[in-house]
CSV table of C-alpha atoms in Angstrom, one decimal:
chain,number,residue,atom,x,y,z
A,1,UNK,CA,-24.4,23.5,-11.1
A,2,UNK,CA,-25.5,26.5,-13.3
A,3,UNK,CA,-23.4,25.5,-16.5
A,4,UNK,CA,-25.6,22.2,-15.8
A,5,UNK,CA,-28.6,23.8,-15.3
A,6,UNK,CA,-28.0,25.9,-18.5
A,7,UNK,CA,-26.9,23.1,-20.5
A,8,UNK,CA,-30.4,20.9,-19.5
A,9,UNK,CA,-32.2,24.6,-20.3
A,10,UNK,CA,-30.8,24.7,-23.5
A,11,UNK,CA,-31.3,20.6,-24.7
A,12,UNK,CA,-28.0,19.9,-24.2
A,13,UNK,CA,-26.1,17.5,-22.4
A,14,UNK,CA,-25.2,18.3,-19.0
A,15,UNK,CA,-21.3,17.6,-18.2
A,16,UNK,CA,-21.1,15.1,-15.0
A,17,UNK,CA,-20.6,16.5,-11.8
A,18,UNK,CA,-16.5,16.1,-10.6
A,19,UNK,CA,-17.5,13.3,-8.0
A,20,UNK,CA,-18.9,11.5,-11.1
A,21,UNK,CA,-16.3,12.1,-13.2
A,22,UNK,CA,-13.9,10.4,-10.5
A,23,UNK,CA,-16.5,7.4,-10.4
A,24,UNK,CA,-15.7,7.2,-14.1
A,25,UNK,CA,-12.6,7.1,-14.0
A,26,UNK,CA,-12.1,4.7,-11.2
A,27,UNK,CA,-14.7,2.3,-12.7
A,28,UNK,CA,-12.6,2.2,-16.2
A,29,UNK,CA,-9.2,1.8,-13.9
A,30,UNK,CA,-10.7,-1.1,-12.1
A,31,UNK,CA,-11.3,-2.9,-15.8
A,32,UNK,CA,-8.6,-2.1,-16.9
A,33,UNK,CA,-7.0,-4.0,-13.7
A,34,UNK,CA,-9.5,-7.0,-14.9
A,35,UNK,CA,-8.3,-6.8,-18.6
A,36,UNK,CA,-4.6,-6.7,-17.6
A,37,UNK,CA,-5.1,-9.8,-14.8
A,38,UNK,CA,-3.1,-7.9,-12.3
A,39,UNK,CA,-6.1,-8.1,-9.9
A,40,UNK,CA,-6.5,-12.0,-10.7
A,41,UNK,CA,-2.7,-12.7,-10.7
A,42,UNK,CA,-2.1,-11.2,-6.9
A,43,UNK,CA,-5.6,-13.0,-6.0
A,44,UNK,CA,-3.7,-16.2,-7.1
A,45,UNK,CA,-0.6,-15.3,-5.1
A,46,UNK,CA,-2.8,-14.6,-2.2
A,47,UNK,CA,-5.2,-17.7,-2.4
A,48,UNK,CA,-1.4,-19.9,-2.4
A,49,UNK,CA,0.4,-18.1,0.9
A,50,UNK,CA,-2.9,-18.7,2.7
A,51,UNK,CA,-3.0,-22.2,1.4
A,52,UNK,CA,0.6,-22.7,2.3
A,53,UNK,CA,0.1,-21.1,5.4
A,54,UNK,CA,-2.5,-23.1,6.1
A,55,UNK,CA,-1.1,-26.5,5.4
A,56,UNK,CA,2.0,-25.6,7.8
A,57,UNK,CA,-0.1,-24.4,11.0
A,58,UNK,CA,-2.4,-27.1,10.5
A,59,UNK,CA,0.2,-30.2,10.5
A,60,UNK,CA,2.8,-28.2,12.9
A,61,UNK,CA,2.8,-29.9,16.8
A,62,UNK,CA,2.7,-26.5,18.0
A,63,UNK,CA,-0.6,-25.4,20.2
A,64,UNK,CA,-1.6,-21.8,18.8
A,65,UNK,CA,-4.2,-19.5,20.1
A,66,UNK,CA,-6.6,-17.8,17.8
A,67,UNK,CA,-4.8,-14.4,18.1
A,68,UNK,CA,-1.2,-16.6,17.4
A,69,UNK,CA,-2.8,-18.6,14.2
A,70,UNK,CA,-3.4,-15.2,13.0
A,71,UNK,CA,-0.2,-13.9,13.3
A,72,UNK,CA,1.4,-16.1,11.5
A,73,UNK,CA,-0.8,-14.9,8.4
A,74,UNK,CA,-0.2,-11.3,9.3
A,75,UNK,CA,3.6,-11.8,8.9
A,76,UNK,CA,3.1,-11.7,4.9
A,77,UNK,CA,0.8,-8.9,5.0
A,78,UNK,CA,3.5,-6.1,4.3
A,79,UNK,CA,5.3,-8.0,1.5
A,80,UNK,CA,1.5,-8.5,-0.2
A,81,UNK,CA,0.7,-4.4,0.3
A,82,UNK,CA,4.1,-4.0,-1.6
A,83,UNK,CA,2.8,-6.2,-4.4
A,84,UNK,CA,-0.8,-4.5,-3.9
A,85,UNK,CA,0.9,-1.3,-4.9
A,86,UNK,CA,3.6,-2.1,-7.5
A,87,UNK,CA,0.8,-3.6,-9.2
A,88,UNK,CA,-2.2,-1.3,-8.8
A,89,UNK,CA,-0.2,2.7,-8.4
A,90,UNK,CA,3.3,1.8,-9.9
A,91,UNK,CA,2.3,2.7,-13.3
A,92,UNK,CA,-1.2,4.3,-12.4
A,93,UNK,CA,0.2,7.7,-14.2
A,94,UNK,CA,2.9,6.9,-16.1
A,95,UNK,CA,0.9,4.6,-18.3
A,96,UNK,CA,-1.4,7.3,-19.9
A,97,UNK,CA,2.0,8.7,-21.2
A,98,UNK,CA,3.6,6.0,-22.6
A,99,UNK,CA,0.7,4.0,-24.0
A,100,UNK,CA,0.0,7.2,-25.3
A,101,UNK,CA,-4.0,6.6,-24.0
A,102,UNK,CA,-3.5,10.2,-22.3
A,103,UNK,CA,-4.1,11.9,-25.7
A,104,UNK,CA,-7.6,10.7,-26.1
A,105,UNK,CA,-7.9,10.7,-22.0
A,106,UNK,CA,-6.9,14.5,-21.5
A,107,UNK,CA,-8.7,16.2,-24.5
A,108,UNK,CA,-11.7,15.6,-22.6
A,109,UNK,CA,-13.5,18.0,-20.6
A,110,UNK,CA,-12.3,16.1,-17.1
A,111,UNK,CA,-9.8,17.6,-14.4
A,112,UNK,CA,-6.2,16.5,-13.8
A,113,UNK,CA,-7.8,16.1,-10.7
A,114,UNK,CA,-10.9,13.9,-11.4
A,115,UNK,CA,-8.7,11.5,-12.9
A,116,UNK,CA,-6.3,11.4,-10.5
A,117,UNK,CA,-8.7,10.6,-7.9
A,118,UNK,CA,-10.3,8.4,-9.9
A,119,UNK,CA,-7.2,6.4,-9.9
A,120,UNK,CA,-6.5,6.8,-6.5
A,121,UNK,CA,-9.8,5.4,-5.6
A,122,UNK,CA,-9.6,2.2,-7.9
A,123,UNK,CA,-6.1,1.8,-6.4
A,124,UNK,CA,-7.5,1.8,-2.8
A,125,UNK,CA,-10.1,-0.4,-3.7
A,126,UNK,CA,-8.4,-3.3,-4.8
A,127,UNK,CA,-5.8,-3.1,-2.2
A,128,UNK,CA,-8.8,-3.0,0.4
A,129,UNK,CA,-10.4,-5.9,-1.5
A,130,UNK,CA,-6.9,-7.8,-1.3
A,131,UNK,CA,-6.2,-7.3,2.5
A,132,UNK,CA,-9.9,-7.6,3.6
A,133,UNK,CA,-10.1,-11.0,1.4
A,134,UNK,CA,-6.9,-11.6,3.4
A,135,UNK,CA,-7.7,-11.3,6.6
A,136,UNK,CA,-11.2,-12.9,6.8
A,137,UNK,CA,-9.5,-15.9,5.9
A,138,UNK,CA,-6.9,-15.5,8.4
A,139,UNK,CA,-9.6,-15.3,11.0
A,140,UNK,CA,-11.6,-18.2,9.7
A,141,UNK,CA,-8.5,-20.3,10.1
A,142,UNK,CA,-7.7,-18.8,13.0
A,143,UNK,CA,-11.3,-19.6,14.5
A,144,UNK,CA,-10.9,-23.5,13.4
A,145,UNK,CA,-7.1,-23.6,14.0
A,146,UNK,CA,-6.4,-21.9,17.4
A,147,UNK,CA,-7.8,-22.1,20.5
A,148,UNK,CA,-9.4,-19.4,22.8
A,149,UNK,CA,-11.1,-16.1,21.6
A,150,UNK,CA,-10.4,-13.5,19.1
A,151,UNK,CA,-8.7,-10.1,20.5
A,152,UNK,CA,-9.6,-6.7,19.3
A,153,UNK,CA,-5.4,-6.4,18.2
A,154,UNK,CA,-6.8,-8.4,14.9
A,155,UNK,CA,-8.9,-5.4,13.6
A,156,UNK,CA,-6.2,-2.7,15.3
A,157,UNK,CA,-3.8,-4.8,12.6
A,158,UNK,CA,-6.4,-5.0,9.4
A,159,UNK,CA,-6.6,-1.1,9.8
A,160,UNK,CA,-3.1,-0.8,10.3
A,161,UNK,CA,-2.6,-3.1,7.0
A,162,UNK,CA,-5.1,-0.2,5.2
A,163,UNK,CA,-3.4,2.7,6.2
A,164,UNK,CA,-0.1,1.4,4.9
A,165,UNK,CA,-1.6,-0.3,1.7
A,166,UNK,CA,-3.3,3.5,1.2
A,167,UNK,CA,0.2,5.4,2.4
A,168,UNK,CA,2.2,2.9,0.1
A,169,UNK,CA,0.0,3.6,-3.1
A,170,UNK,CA,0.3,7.3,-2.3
A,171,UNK,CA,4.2,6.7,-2.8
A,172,UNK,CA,3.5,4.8,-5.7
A,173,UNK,CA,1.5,7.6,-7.5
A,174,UNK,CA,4.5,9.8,-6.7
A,175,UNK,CA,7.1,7.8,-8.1
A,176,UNK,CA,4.5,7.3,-11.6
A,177,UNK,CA,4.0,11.0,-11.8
A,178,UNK,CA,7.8,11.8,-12.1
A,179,UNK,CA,8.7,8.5,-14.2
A,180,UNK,CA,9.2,8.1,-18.0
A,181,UNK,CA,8.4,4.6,-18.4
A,182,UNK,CA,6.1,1.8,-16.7
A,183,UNK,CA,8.6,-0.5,-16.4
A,184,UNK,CA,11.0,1.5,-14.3
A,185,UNK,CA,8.1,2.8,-12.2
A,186,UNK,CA,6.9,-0.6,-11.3
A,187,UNK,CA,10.8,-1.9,-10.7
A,188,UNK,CA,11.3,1.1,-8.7
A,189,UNK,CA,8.2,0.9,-6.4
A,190,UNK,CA,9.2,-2.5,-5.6
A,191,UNK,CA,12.9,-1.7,-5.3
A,192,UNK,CA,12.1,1.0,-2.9
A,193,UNK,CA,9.9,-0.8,-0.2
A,194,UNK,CA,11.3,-4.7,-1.0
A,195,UNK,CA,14.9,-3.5,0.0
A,196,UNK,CA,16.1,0.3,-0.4
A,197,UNK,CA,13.4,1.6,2.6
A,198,UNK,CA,14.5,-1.8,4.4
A,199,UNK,CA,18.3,-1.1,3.9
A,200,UNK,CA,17.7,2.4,5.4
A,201,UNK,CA,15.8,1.7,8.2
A,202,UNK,CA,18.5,-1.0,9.3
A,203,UNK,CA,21.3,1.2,9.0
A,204,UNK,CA,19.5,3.9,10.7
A,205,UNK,CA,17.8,1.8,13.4
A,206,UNK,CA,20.2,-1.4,14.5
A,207,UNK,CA,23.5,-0.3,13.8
A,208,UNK,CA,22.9,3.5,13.9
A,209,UNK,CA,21.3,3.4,17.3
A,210,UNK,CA,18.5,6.4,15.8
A,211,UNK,CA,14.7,5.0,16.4
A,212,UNK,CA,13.9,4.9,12.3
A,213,UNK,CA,10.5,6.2,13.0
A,214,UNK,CA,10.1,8.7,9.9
A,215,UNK,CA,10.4,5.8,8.0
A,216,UNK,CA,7.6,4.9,5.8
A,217,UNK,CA,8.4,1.0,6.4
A,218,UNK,CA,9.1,1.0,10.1
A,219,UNK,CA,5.6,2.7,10.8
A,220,UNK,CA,3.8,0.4,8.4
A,221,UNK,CA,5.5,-3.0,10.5
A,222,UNK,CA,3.1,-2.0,13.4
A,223,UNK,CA,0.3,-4.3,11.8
A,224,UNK,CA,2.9,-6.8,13.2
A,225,UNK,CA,4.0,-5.7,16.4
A,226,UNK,CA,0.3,-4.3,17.3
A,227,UNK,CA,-0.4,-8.9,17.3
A,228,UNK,CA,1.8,-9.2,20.5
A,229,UNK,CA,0.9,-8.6,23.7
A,230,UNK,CA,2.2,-7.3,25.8
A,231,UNK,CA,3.7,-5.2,23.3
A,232,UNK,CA,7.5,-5.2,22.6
A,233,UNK,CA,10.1,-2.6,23.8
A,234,UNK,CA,13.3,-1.4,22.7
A,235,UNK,CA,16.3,-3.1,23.2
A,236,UNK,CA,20.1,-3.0,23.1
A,237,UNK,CA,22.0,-6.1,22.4
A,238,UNK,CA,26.2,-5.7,22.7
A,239,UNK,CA,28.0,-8.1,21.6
A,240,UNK,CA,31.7,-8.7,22.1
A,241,UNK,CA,34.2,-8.0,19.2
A,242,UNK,CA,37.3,-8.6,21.7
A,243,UNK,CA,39.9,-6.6,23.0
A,244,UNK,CA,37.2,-5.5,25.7
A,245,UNK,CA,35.3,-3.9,23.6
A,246,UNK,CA,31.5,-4.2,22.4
A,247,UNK,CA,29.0,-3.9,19.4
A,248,UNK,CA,25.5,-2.9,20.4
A,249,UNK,CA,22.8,-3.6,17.9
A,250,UNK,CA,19.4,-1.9,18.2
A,251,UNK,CA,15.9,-3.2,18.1
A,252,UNK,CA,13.0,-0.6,17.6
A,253,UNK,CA,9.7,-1.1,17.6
A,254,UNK,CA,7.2,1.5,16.2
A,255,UNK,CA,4.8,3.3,18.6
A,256,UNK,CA,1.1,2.7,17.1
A,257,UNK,CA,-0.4,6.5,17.4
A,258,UNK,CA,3.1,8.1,16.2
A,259,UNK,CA,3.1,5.4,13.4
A,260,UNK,CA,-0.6,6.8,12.1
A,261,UNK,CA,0.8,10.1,12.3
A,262,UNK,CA,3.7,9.3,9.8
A,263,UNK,CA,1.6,7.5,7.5
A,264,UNK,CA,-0.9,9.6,7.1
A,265,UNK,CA,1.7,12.3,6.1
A,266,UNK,CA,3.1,10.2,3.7
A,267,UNK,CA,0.2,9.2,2.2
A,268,UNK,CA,-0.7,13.1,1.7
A,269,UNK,CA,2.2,14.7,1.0
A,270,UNK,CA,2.5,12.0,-1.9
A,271,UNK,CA,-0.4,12.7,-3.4
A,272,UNK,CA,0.0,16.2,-3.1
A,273,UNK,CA,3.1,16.0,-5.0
A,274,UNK,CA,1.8,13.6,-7.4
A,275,UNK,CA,-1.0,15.8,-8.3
A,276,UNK,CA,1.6,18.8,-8.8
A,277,UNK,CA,3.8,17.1,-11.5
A,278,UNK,CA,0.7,15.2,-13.0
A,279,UNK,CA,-0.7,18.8,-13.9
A,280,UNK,CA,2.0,20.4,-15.1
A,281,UNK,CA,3.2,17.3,-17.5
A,282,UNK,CA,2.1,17.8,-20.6
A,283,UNK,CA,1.6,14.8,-23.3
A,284,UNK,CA,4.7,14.8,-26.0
A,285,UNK,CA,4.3,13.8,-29.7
């Protein structure tokens, strides 16, 4: 505040405040989103599972309730927040390296950390865009579709489906901060939630017997589970293998508050680690 006050004293331009500067740098992000036609493309994607959706609910026999329309939208939700942030955090960092834009980006008087918020911000915001887009249609069609009223599990979900699409760009920021390349960033974000985080909590959960819930994945599948009511248990299958003896297979489900928790941890300890390796990497000729 006084190096602005001094610079307005002495005619000068005063620099923008941090908050600004992260205003900035989101509102350039979100173009560059535009000018790339990431934001459009998943918007496609999105606009065809709902229609699809859609046209299978509405010719099925079946007799659905409000609550059970929208549950059959919610079952794609996790596969479009791993999209969401492939798309919008995979190469959030990473970019400014290799498309070399970090050498007229950095010169400037702005903080590692004003960018990086303002990255994180236009991340957040299209991935809230995507799943709030999402889900309004899911309860329109829902409302026309189903029968009954509306529960209060459909908004427990949508804010579920945000603190995941948040935790899940928080990775994704990690994972650009420490890569070389956008290409591997993006393949690896999507790797790592489409199948290695799903592989682990498998082996860990159903044939390990350990409740998986440090797992990033397993405490995002609540926006599922939180749809049913009454709200699944554990179980143990065993299945015979002969000579007497048994295999038992495990089915978890998350526990909602516990879920938050592990999220939310996620999310910050990402970005705290992101913001560590963004501000010690320097730009290389």
């Amino acid at each position: 505040m006084e190096a602005n006050a001094n610079a307005t004293r002495n005619g000068s331009r005063a620099l923008p405040s941090d908050l600004q500067q992260v205003g900035v740098v989101a509102k350039y992000d979100i173009l560059k989103y535009l000018r790339s036609r990431r934001l459009l493309g998943i918007l496609i994607i999105e606009v065809l599972v709902l229609a699809i959706i859609t046209v299978l609910i509405g010719t099925s026999d079946h007799k659905y309730t409000v609550d059970g329309v929208i549950s059959e939208y919610v079952g794609f939700v996790s596969i479009l927040i791993i999209l969401g942030a492939t798309l919008f955090g995979g190469d959030a960092i990473v970019s400014e390296y290799q498309g070399r834009t970090g050498f007229l980006l950095f010169p400037n008087p702005v903080k590692k950390s004003s960018i990086l918020g303002g990255k994180l911000a236009s991340s957040v915001a299209a991935m809230s865009l995507l799943l709030v887009i999402y889900y309004v249609v899911a309860i329109v069609c829902g409302l026309v579709l189903g029968s009954g009223g509306m529960s209060t599990r459909v908004f427990a979900s949508l804010g579920l489906a945000l603190l995941y699409g948040i935790s899940a760009i928080a990775v994704a920021f990690l994972i650009s901060s420490i890569m070389k390349g956008s290409t591997g960033s993006l393949i690896l974000t999507f790797a790592l939630f489409f199948l290695i985080f799903d592989i682990i909590t498998s082996l860990i959960g159903t044939l390990g017997g350990i409740k998986p819930w440090f797992m990033i994945d397993f405490a995002g599948s609540t926006l599922s589970t939180v749809m049913s009511d009454p709200y699944p248990v554990d179980t143990i299958s065993s299945i015979p293998v002969g000579d007497g003896t048994t295999f038992s297979m495990h089915v978890f489900y998350p526990e909602i508050y516990l879920s938050i928790a592990v999220m939310v941890v996620y999310a910050a300890a990402s970005i705290g680690l992101a913001y560590l390796f963004f501000r010690r990497r320097e730009m290389a000729a």
